[in-house]
CSV table of C-alpha atoms in Angstrom, one decimal:
chain,number,residue,atom,x,y,z
A,1,MET,CA,123.7,196.8,97.0
A,2,LYS,CA,127.4,197.1,97.1
A,3,THR,CA,129.4,196.2,93.9
A,4,LEU,CA,133.0,195.1,93.9
A,5,THR,CA,135.1,194.5,90.8
A,6,PHE,CA,138.1,192.1,90.5
A,7,ASP,CA,140.1,190.5,87.8
A,8,VAL,CA,139.4,187.0,89.2
A,9,ALA,CA,136.8,185.8,91.8
A,10,ILE,CA,137.6,182.5,93.6
A,11,ILE,CA,134.7,180.7,95.3
A,12,GLY,CA,136.1,178.6,98.2
A,13,ALA,CA,139.1,179.1,100.5
A,14,GLY,CA,140.2,175.5,100.7
A,15,SER,CA,143.4,173.9,99.3
A,16,ALA,CA,142.3,174.5,95.6
A,17,GLY,CA,141.0,178.0,96.3
A,18,MET,CA,144.1,179.2,98.1
A,19,SER,CA,146.3,177.8,95.4
A,20,ALA,CA,144.3,179.6,92.8
A,21,TYR,CA,144.4,182.8,94.7
A,22,ARG,CA,148.2,182.7,95.1
A,23,ALA,CA,148.6,181.9,91.3
A,24,VAL,CA,146.5,184.9,90.4
A,25,LYS,CA,148.4,187.2,92.7
A,26,ALA,CA,151.7,185.9,91.3
A,27,HIS,CA,150.6,187.4,88.0
A,28,GLY,CA,150.0,190.8,89.6
A,29,LYS,CA,146.2,190.7,89.2
A,30,THR,CA,143.4,191.5,91.6
A,31,ALA,CA,141.5,188.6,93.2
A,32,VAL,CA,138.8,188.0,95.8
A,33,LEU,CA,138.5,184.9,97.9
A,34,ILE,CA,134.9,184.1,98.8
A,35,GLU,CA,134.2,181.6,101.5
A,36,GLY,CA,130.8,180.8,103.1
A,37,GLY,CA,131.9,178.3,105.7
A,38,PRO,CA,134.7,178.2,108.3
A,39,TYR,CA,138.2,178.8,107.2
A,40,GLY,CA,140.4,175.7,107.3
A,41,THR,CA,140.8,173.1,104.5
A,42,THR,CA,139.0,169.8,104.4
A,43,CYS,CA,142.4,168.1,104.9
A,44,ALA,CA,143.3,170.1,108.0
A,45,ARG,CA,139.9,170.2,109.6
A,46,VAL,CA,138.1,166.9,108.8
A,47,GLY,CA,140.3,164.9,106.5
A,48,CYS,CA,144.0,164.0,106.2
A,49,MET,CA,145.4,165.4,109.5
A,50,PRO,CA,142.7,164.4,112.1
A,51,SER,CA,142.3,161.0,110.6
A,52,LYS,CA,146.1,160.4,110.8
A,53,LEU,CA,146.1,161.5,114.4
A,54,LEU,CA,143.4,158.9,115.2
A,55,ILE,CA,145.3,156.3,113.2
A,56,ALA,CA,148.5,157.1,115.1
A,57,ALA,CA,146.8,156.4,118.4
A,58,ALA,CA,145.4,153.2,117.0
A,59,GLU,CA,148.9,152.2,115.8
A,60,ALA,CA,150.3,152.8,119.3
A,61,ALA,CA,147.6,150.6,120.8
A,62,HIS,CA,148.2,147.9,118.2
A,63,ALA,CA,152.0,148.0,118.7
A,64,ALA,CA,151.5,147.3,122.4
A,65,GLU,CA,149.2,144.4,121.7
A,66,GLU,CA,151.7,143.0,119.1
A,67,ALA,CA,154.7,143.4,121.4
A,68,PRO,CA,154.6,139.9,122.9
A,69,GLY,CA,155.3,138.5,119.4
A,70,PHE,CA,158.8,140.0,119.8
A,71,GLY,CA,159.2,138.6,123.4
A,72,VAL,CA,158.3,142.0,124.9
A,73,HIS,CA,155.4,142.0,127.4
A,74,PRO,CA,154.2,145.5,128.3
A,75,GLY,CA,151.2,144.4,130.3
A,76,PRO,CA,147.5,145.2,129.7
A,77,VAL,CA,146.7,148.0,127.3
A,78,ARG,CA,144.4,150.7,128.7
A,79,ILE,CA,142.9,153.1,126.1
A,80,ASP,CA,141.6,156.4,127.4
A,81,GLY,CA,139.1,157.4,124.8
A,82,LYS,CA,138.8,161.0,126.1
A,83,GLN,CA,142.5,161.5,126.1
A,84,VAL,CA,142.7,160.0,122.6
A,85,MET,CA,140.1,162.4,121.2
A,86,GLN,CA,141.5,165.4,123.2
A,87,ARG,CA,144.9,164.9,121.4
A,88,VAL,CA,143.1,164.5,118.0
A,89,ARG,CA,141.2,167.7,118.5
A,90,SER,CA,144.1,169.7,119.9
A,91,GLU,CA,146.6,168.8,117.2
A,92,ARG,CA,143.9,169.1,114.5
A,93,ASP,CA,143.1,172.7,115.8
A,94,ARG,CA,146.8,173.4,115.6
A,95,PHE,CA,146.9,172.4,111.9
A,96,VAL,CA,143.7,174.3,111.2
A,97,GLY,CA,145.2,177.4,112.9
A,98,PHE,CA,148.1,177.5,110.4
A,99,VAL,CA,145.6,177.5,107.5
A,100,VAL,CA,143.4,180.2,109.1
A,101,GLU,CA,146.5,182.3,109.7
A,102,SER,CA,147.3,182.0,106.0
A,103,VAL,CA,143.8,183.1,105.0
A,104,GLU,CA,143.7,185.9,107.4
A,105,SER,CA,147.0,187.2,106.2
A,106,ILE,CA,145.2,188.1,102.9
A,107,ASP,CA,144.2,191.7,102.5
A,108,PRO,CA,140.7,192.0,104.0
A,109,ALA,CA,139.7,193.9,100.9
A,110,GLU,CA,140.3,190.7,98.9
A,111,ARG,CA,138.4,188.4,101.3
A,112,LEU,CA,134.6,188.0,101.5
A,113,HIS,CA,132.7,185.8,104.0
A,114,GLY,CA,129.4,184.6,102.5
A,115,TYR,CA,127.9,182.1,100.0
A,116,ALA,CA,128.4,183.0,96.4
A,117,ARG,CA,125.9,182.4,93.6
A,118,PHE,CA,126.2,183.2,89.9
A,119,VAL,CA,123.8,185.9,88.6
A,120,SER,CA,125.5,185.7,85.2
A,121,PRO,CA,128.9,184.2,84.0
A,122,GLY,CA,130.8,187.3,85.2
A,123,CYS,CA,128.6,188.4,88.2
A,124,LEU,CA,128.3,186.7,91.6
A,125,GLN,CA,125.9,187.5,94.4
A,126,VAL,CA,127.5,187.1,97.8
A,127,GLY,CA,125.0,187.2,100.7
A,128,ASP,CA,122.2,189.7,100.4
A,129,ASP,CA,124.1,192.9,99.8
A,130,ILE,CA,127.2,192.4,97.8
A,131,GLN,CA,127.7,191.8,94.1
A,132,VAL,CA,131.1,190.8,92.7
A,133,MET,CA,131.9,191.6,89.1
A,134,ALA,CA,134.8,189.5,87.7
A,135,GLU,CA,135.5,188.5,84.1
A,136,ARG,CA,137.0,185.2,85.3
A,137,VAL,CA,135.8,182.9,88.1
A,138,VAL,CA,137.4,179.8,89.7
A,139,ILE,CA,135.0,177.4,91.4
A,140,ALA,CA,136.7,175.7,94.3
A,141,THR,CA,133.8,174.9,96.6
A,142,GLY,CA,135.0,171.5,97.9
A,143,SER,CA,132.7,168.6,98.8
A,144,THR,CA,130.4,167.3,101.6
A,145,PRO,CA,130.1,163.7,102.9
A,146,GLN,CA,127.2,161.7,101.5
A,147,ILE,CA,124.6,160.3,103.8
A,148,PRO,CA,122.7,157.5,102.1
A,149,PRO,CA,118.9,158.1,102.2
A,150,GLU,CA,118.2,155.0,104.3
A,151,LEU,CA,120.5,156.5,107.1
A,152,ARG,CA,119.1,160.0,107.2
A,153,VAL,CA,116.3,159.0,109.6
A,154,LEU,CA,118.9,158.3,112.3
A,155,GLY,CA,119.5,162.0,113.1
A,156,SER,CA,122.5,162.5,115.4
A,157,ARG,CA,123.2,158.8,115.4
A,158,VAL,CA,124.5,158.9,111.9
A,159,ILE,CA,127.9,160.6,111.7
A,160,THR,CA,130.4,161.4,109.0
A,161,SER,CA,134.1,162.0,108.8
A,162,ASP,CA,133.1,165.7,109.3
A,163,ASP,CA,131.6,164.9,112.7
A,164,ILE,CA,133.7,162.2,114.3
A,165,PHE,CA,136.7,164.4,115.1
A,166,GLU,CA,134.4,166.7,117.2
A,167,ARG,CA,133.6,163.9,119.7
A,168,ASP,CA,135.1,164.1,123.2
A,169,ASP,CA,135.2,160.4,123.6
A,170,LEU,CA,135.3,157.2,121.6
A,171,PRO,CA,132.0,155.5,120.8
A,172,GLU,CA,131.2,152.0,122.1
A,173,SER,CA,130.2,150.6,118.7
A,174,VAL,CA,130.0,151.8,115.1
A,175,ALA,CA,128.6,150.4,111.9
A,176,VAL,CA,130.7,151.8,109.1
A,177,VAL,CA,129.0,152.1,105.7
A,178,GLY,CA,131.4,152.3,102.9
A,179,ALA,CA,134.6,150.3,102.0
A,180,GLY,CA,136.5,153.2,100.5
A,181,VAL,CA,139.7,154.7,101.9
A,182,ILE,CA,137.9,156.8,104.5
A,183,GLY,CA,135.8,153.9,105.8
A,184,LEU,CA,138.8,151.5,105.9
A,185,GLU,CA,141.1,154.0,107.7
A,186,LEU,CA,138.6,155.1,110.3
A,187,GLY,CA,137.0,151.7,110.8
A,188,GLN,CA,140.3,149.9,111.4
A,189,ALA,CA,141.5,152.8,113.7
A,190,LEU,CA,138.4,152.7,115.8
A,191,GLN,CA,138.5,148.9,116.0
A,192,ARG,CA,142.1,149.0,117.3
A,193,LEU,CA,141.1,151.6,119.9
A,194,GLY,CA,138.6,149.2,121.4
A,195,VAL,CA,135.4,150.2,119.5
A,196,ARG,CA,133.2,147.4,118.2
A,197,VAL,CA,133.2,147.9,114.5
A,198,ALA,CA,131.5,146.2,111.5
A,199,LEU,CA,132.3,147.6,108.1
A,200,PHE,CA,129.8,147.2,105.2
A,201,GLY,CA,130.6,147.5,101.5
A,202,ARG,CA,128.2,147.0,98.7
A,203,SER,CA,130.8,145.6,96.3
A,204,GLY,CA,133.6,143.1,96.8
A,205,ARG,CA,136.2,145.8,96.4
A,206,VAL,CA,138.0,147.9,99.0
A,207,ALA,CA,139.6,151.3,98.4
A,208,GLN,CA,138.6,151.2,94.7
A,209,LEU,CA,141.4,148.7,94.0
A,210,ASP,CA,141.5,147.5,90.4
A,211,ASP,CA,143.6,144.3,90.4
A,212,ALA,CA,141.7,141.3,91.8
A,213,ALA,CA,144.7,139.8,93.5
A,214,ILE,CA,145.7,143.0,95.2
A,215,ASN,CA,142.2,143.6,96.3
A,216,GLN,CA,142.0,140.1,97.9
A,217,SER,CA,145.3,140.7,99.6
A,218,ALA,CA,144.0,143.9,101.1
A,219,ILE,CA,140.8,142.2,102.2
A,220,ASP,CA,142.9,139.4,103.9
A,221,GLY,CA,145.3,141.8,105.6
A,222,ILE,CA,142.8,144.4,106.8
A,223,GLY,CA,140.2,141.8,107.6
A,224,ALA,CA,142.6,140.1,110.0
A,225,ASP,CA,141.4,142.5,112.8
A,226,LEU,CA,138.4,144.3,111.2
A,227,ASP,CA,135.0,142.8,110.7
A,228,LEU,CA,134.6,143.3,106.9
A,229,ARG,CA,131.2,142.6,105.4
A,230,LEU,CA,131.6,143.0,101.7
A,231,ASN,CA,129.0,142.4,99.0
A,232,THR,CA,126.5,143.5,101.7
A,233,SER,CA,123.7,146.1,101.4
A,234,VAL,CA,121.9,148.1,104.1
A,235,VAL,CA,118.3,146.9,104.3
A,236,SER,CA,117.2,149.4,107.0
A,237,ALA,CA,118.3,151.4,110.0
A,238,ARG,CA,116.1,152.8,112.8
A,239,LEU,CA,116.5,154.2,116.3
A,240,VAL,CA,115.5,151.9,119.1
A,241,GLY,CA,116.0,153.7,122.3
A,242,GLU,CA,119.7,154.8,122.5
A,243,GLN,CA,120.8,152.3,119.8
A,244,VAL,CA,120.6,151.9,116.1
A,245,GLU,CA,118.9,148.8,114.9
A,246,PHE,CA,120.8,148.0,111.7
A,247,VAL,CA,119.6,145.4,109.2
A,248,SER,CA,122.0,144.2,106.5
A,249,ARG,CA,121.7,141.6,103.6
A,250,ASP,CA,124.7,139.7,102.2
A,251,LYS,CA,125.2,138.5,98.7
A,252,ASP,CA,123.3,135.2,99.4
A,253,GLY,CA,120.3,137.1,100.6
A,254,HIS,CA,120.8,136.4,104.3
A,255,GLU,CA,119.7,139.2,106.6
A,256,ARG,CA,121.3,140.1,109.9
A,257,THR,CA,120.0,142.4,112.6
A,258,GLU,CA,122.4,144.1,114.9
A,259,HIS,CA,122.6,147.1,117.3
A,260,PHE,CA,125.2,149.9,117.2
A,261,GLN,CA,125.6,153.1,119.1
A,262,TYR,CA,126.4,155.0,115.8
A,263,VAL,CA,126.5,154.6,112.1
A,264,LEU,CA,129.4,156.2,110.3
A,265,ALA,CA,128.5,157.1,106.7
A,266,ALA,CA,131.7,156.8,104.6
A,267,ALA,CA,130.1,156.2,101.2
A,268,GLY,CA,131.9,159.1,99.4
A,269,ARG,CA,131.6,162.8,99.2
A,270,THR,CA,129.4,165.1,97.0
A,271,PRO,CA,130.8,168.1,95.2
A,272,ASN,CA,129.4,171.4,96.5
A,273,VAL,CA,128.0,172.8,93.3
A,274,GLN,CA,124.2,172.5,93.8
A,275,ASN,CA,123.6,176.1,95.1
A,276,LEU,CA,126.0,178.0,92.9
A,277,GLY,CA,123.4,179.1,90.3
A,278,LEU,CA,125.2,177.3,87.6
A,279,GLU,CA,122.0,177.5,85.5
A,280,ASN,CA,122.9,181.2,85.0
A,281,THR,CA,126.3,180.5,83.5
A,282,GLY,CA,125.3,178.7,80.3
A,283,LEU,CA,127.8,175.9,81.1
A,284,GLN,CA,127.1,172.4,80.1
A,285,LEU,CA,126.7,170.1,83.1
A,286,ASN,CA,127.2,166.4,83.6
A,287,PRO,CA,124.4,164.2,85.2
A,288,GLN,CA,125.8,165.1,88.7
A,289,GLY,CA,125.5,168.8,88.0
A,290,ILE,CA,129.2,169.4,87.6
A,291,PRO,CA,130.4,171.6,84.8
A,292,LEU,CA,132.1,169.8,82.0
A,293,PHE,CA,135.8,170.8,82.1
A,294,ASP,CA,139.2,170.0,80.7
A,295,SER,CA,141.3,168.2,83.3
A,296,LEU,CA,144.6,169.7,81.9
A,297,THR,CA,143.5,173.4,81.9
A,298,MET,CA,140.6,173.2,84.4
A,299,GLN,CA,138.5,175.4,82.0
A,300,CYS,CA,134.8,174.8,81.9
A,301,GLY,CA,133.9,174.5,78.2
A,302,ASN,CA,135.2,177.6,76.4
A,303,SER,CA,134.2,179.9,79.2
A,304,ALA,CA,136.1,182.1,81.5
A,305,ILE,CA,135.0,179.9,84.4
A,306,PHE,CA,137.4,177.3,85.8
A,307,ILE,CA,136.9,174.6,88.4
A,308,ALA,CA,139.4,172.9,90.8
A,309,GLY,CA,139.6,170.6,93.8
A,310,ASP,CA,136.9,168.3,95.2
A,311,ALA,CA,134.3,170.4,93.4
A,312,ASP,CA,135.1,168.8,90.1
A,313,ASN,CA,135.0,165.2,91.5
A,314,ASP,CA,138.1,164.2,89.4
A,315,ARG,CA,140.9,163.4,91.8
A,316,PRO,CA,139.7,164.3,95.3
A,317,LEU,CA,143.1,164.4,97.0
A,318,LEU,CA,145.0,167.3,98.7
A,319,HIS,CA,147.9,167.4,96.3
A,320,GLU,CA,145.7,167.1,93.3
A,321,ALA,CA,143.5,170.0,94.6
A,322,ALA,CA,146.5,172.2,95.1
A,323,ASP,CA,147.7,171.4,91.6
A,324,GLU,CA,144.3,172.0,90.0
A,325,GLY,CA,143.9,175.3,91.9
A,326,ARG,CA,147.3,176.6,90.6
A,327,ILE,CA,146.4,175.6,87.0
A,328,ALA,CA,143.0,177.2,87.3
A,329,GLY,CA,144.4,180.4,88.7
A,330,ASP,CA,147.1,180.6,86.1
A,331,ASN,CA,144.7,180.0,83.2
A,332,ALA,CA,142.1,182.4,84.7
A,333,VAL,CA,144.7,185.1,84.3
A,334,ARG,CA,145.8,183.9,80.8
A,335,PHE,CA,142.3,183.6,79.5
A,336,PRO,CA,141.5,183.2,76.6
A,337,GLU,CA,145.0,181.8,76.0
A,338,VAL,CA,144.8,178.9,78.4
A,339,VAL,CA,147.5,176.2,78.5
A,340,ALA,CA,147.7,172.7,79.9
A,341,GLY,CA,149.2,172.6,83.3
A,342,LEU,CA,151.3,169.9,85.0
A,343,ARG,CA,149.1,167.0,86.2
A,344,ARG,CA,151.3,164.6,88.1
A,345,THR,CA,151.4,160.9,88.0
A,346,ARG,CA,148.4,159.4,90.0
A,347,LEU,CA,149.3,158.6,93.5
A,348,MET,CA,146.8,157.3,96.1
A,349,ILE,CA,147.7,156.0,99.5
A,350,ALA,CA,145.4,154.5,102.2
A,351,PHE,CA,146.9,154.6,105.7
A,352,THR,CA,145.5,151.2,106.7
A,353,ASP,CA,147.5,148.3,108.0
A,354,PRO,CA,148.7,146.9,105.7
A,355,GLN,CA,148.9,150.2,103.7
A,356,ILE,CA,147.5,150.5,100.2
A,357,ALA,CA,149.0,152.4,97.3
A,358,VAL,CA,148.0,153.0,93.6
A,359,ILE,CA,150.5,154.6,91.3
A,360,GLY,CA,150.1,155.6,87.6
A,361,GLN,CA,148.1,153.4,85.4
A,362,THR,CA,146.2,150.4,86.8
A,363,MET,CA,145.2,147.1,85.2
A,364,SER,CA,142.0,148.4,83.7
A,365,ASP,CA,143.9,151.4,82.2
A,366,LEU,CA,146.3,149.0,80.6
A,367,ARG,CA,144.1,146.3,79.1
A,368,PRO,CA,143.9,147.9,75.6
A,369,ARG,CA,147.7,148.1,75.6
A,370,GLN,CA,150.6,145.7,75.5
A,371,PHE,CA,152.2,145.3,78.9
A,372,GLU,CA,153.8,142.9,81.3
A,373,VAL,CA,153.5,142.3,85.0
A,374,GLY,CA,156.0,141.6,87.8
A,375,GLN,CA,154.9,140.9,91.3
A,376,VAL,CA,156.2,140.0,94.8
A,377,SER,CA,154.5,138.8,98.0
A,378,PHE,CA,155.6,140.3,101.3
A,379,ALA,CA,154.9,137.0,103.1
A,380,ASN,CA,158.6,136.0,103.1
A,381,GLN,CA,160.3,139.3,102.4
A,382,GLY,CA,163.2,139.8,104.8
A,383,ARG,CA,162.6,143.2,106.4
A,384,SER,CA,158.9,142.6,106.5
A,385,ARG,CA,159.3,139.4,108.5
A,386,VAL,CA,161.8,141.2,110.8
A,387,MET,CA,159.0,143.7,111.6
A,388,ARG,CA,156.2,141.1,111.7
A,389,GLN,CA,154.5,143.0,109.0
A,390,ASN,CA,154.9,140.4,106.3
A,391,ARG,CA,151.5,140.7,104.6
A,392,GLY,CA,150.6,142.0,101.2
A,393,LEU,CA,151.3,141.9,97.5
A,394,LEU,CA,152.9,144.3,95.0
A,395,LYS,CA,152.3,144.3,91.2
A,396,VAL,CA,154.3,146.5,88.8
A,397,TYR,CA,153.5,147.1,85.1
A,398,GLY,CA,155.8,147.8,82.2
A,399,GLU,CA,155.3,148.6,78.6
A,400,ARG,CA,156.4,146.0,76.0
A,401,GLY,CA,159.0,147.3,73.5
A,402,THR,CA,159.9,150.5,75.4
A,403,HIS,CA,160.2,148.8,78.8
A,404,ARG,CA,158.8,152.0,80.3
A,405,PHE,CA,157.4,151.7,83.8
A,406,LEU,CA,153.7,152.4,83.7
A,407,GLY,CA,152.3,152.0,87.2
A,408,ALA,CA,151.7,149.7,90.2
A,409,GLU,CA,149.2,148.6,92.8
A,410,MET,CA,150.3,147.5,96.3
A,411,VAL,CA,149.1,146.4,99.6
A,412,GLY,CA,151.8,145.9,102.2
A,413,PRO,CA,154.3,147.5,104.7
A,414,ARG,CA,155.7,151.0,104.0
A,415,ALA,CA,153.5,151.5,100.9
A,416,GLU,CA,153.4,155.2,101.6
A,417,HIS,CA,157.1,155.4,100.9
A,418,ILE,CA,157.4,152.8,98.1
A,419,GLY,CA,154.5,154.5,96.4
A,420,HIS,CA,156.4,157.8,96.3
A,421,LEU,CA,159.4,156.1,94.7
A,422,LEU,CA,157.3,154.5,92.1
A,423,ALA,CA,155.4,157.7,91.3
A,424,TRP,CA,158.6,159.6,90.8
A,425,ALA,CA,160.0,156.9,88.5
A,426,CYS,CA,156.7,156.8,86.5
A,427,GLN,CA,156.5,160.6,86.1
A,428,SER,CA,160.2,160.7,85.1
A,429,GLY,CA,159.5,158.2,82.3
A,430,MET,CA,162.1,155.7,83.7
A,431,THR,CA,162.4,152.2,82.2
A,432,VAL,CA,162.4,149.1,84.3
A,433,GLY,CA,166.1,148.7,83.6
A,434,GLN,CA,166.9,152.2,84.8
A,435,MET,CA,164.9,151.6,88.0
A,436,LEU,CA,166.9,148.4,88.7
A,437,ASP,CA,170.1,150.4,88.2
A,438,MET,CA,169.1,152.5,91.3
A,439,PRO,CA,170.7,151.6,94.7
A,440,PHE,CA,168.8,149.2,97.0
A,441,TYR,CA,170.0,149.0,100.6
A,442,HIS,CA,169.8,145.8,102.7
A,443,PRO,CA,167.7,144.9,104.6
A,444,VAL,CA,164.8,147.1,103.6
A,445,VAL,CA,161.2,146.5,102.4
A,446,GLU,CA,162.3,148.1,99.0
A,447,GLU,CA,164.1,144.9,98.2
A,448,GLY,CA,160.7,143.4,97.6
A,449,LEU,CA,160.2,146.1,95.0
A,450,ARG,CA,163.4,145.1,93.3
A,451,THR,CA,162.2,141.5,93.2
A,452,ALA,CA,159.0,142.6,91.5
A,453,LEU,CA,160.9,144.7,89.0
A,454,ARG,CA,163.3,141.9,88.2
A,455,GLU,CA,160.4,139.6,87.3
A,456,LEU,CA,158.8,142.4,85.2
A,457,LYS,CA,162.1,142.8,83.3
A,458,GLU,CA,162.3,139.1,82.7
A,459,ASN,CA,158.8,139.0,81.3
A,460,LEU,CA,159.4,142.0,79.1
A,461,LEU,CA,162.6,140.4,77.7
A,462,LYS,CA,160.7,137.1,77.1
A,463,GLU,CA,158.1,138.9,75.1
A,464,GLU,CA,160.8,140.6,73.0
A,465,ASP,CA,162.3,137.1,72.2
A,466,ALA,CA,158.8,135.8,71.3
A,467,ILE,CA,158.0,138.5,68.7
A,468,GLU,CA,161.6,138.7,67.4
A,469,HIS,CA,161.1,142.4,66.7
A,470,CYS,CA,159.1,141.8,63.5
A,471,THR,CA,159.1,144.6,61.0
A,472,ASP,CA,155.4,145.2,61.5
A,473,CYS,CA,155.7,145.7,65.3
A,474,THR,CA,156.4,149.1,66.7
A,475,PRO,CA,157.8,149.3,70.2
A,476,GLY,CA,155.1,150.1,72.7
A,477,THR,CA,152.2,149.5,70.4
């Protein structure tokens, strides 16, 4: 048995693990990066980048179909599925290559390929013949797509977001199970590329949207060209020849039997913590088997073990994983003098059409507090109508008394850009008045944001008049 000793051991070479490694090295400490699977982050290999490549192809097809609405008639659209997927894989591999180069630039003495398991809090078994001794450990093992039990009998006919980008052609038909961001993005993209798609969601919500009106706006907009079956459960699925016989039940109890070539499981991801030997660490675990941790320091209990990225199931997004990895690496070096790191304002974007964005605090976060709302529909917003993308709704939230901007939910055009503006304003602690003092060009979609902010400011001022600043009222309480 070979024994290696490092200041910090990092399990997982994804976005969080790489950030943790760089943070440790910046402090001049020794670190080892342990990876059991292929190099290349979830984002680059099976997430953000390949999905956006597929979406880009779908947007091109959709733009051609929508062109007659502008008086432009390009002729029949022909979609070459093999060419679409070849570009997706080729560009995906290019992005993965950059990540692999970054990992392989690390000193080979500080890289181990193999699956790690805790023998004790400061000892890891890697493979059959290596033990790593490290006083501090960062868990950054990522996550794996969930496949619901009723779909596992389908074998190769059930696919996940980890599988779909390996295909060399588009499928003929797909049942998408899950109405989260992944299901919506892939389902709509496949539909626009000529695949027959039905998307099934157990609840009446899409993309985990909180506000009921925003949620309905998303359903109306995305459902315009995607067969959405919400409040619908999977009764059974079985192979019949080369097809999947798929039985679903809606909220009224009506069952429907259909046949699809594949079923895409998009019902979430499971943190990769099951085989880490966490029972040998003494850590307290939640019901899902994830160590209890502080989301500001990434420390597990009072131990020298830290967790970051999708493995902690907190905010499974690339930018959050990178931030968590950096915080975990910094605090692993500082241990036991850990400090809170920078956790940025929440920002979630779904690259659907219309796009979805959630910024800062949402309606459920704000219910115990005093706040006001401003909103705007994009139905008659100038630039949105110019582009024939006039669908969606934006709501912005502000704090009574202080007028501080608190957050927003949006479905509509250019949400990926407006979302960033709002996240920056929220993290900067800007008031609604300060946001309205910023420049707004004409004609742009952001003028819709200004309309919503103006309504929010009016509502905040009305509330001030109503309470007349009574001596028992403290601003913002």
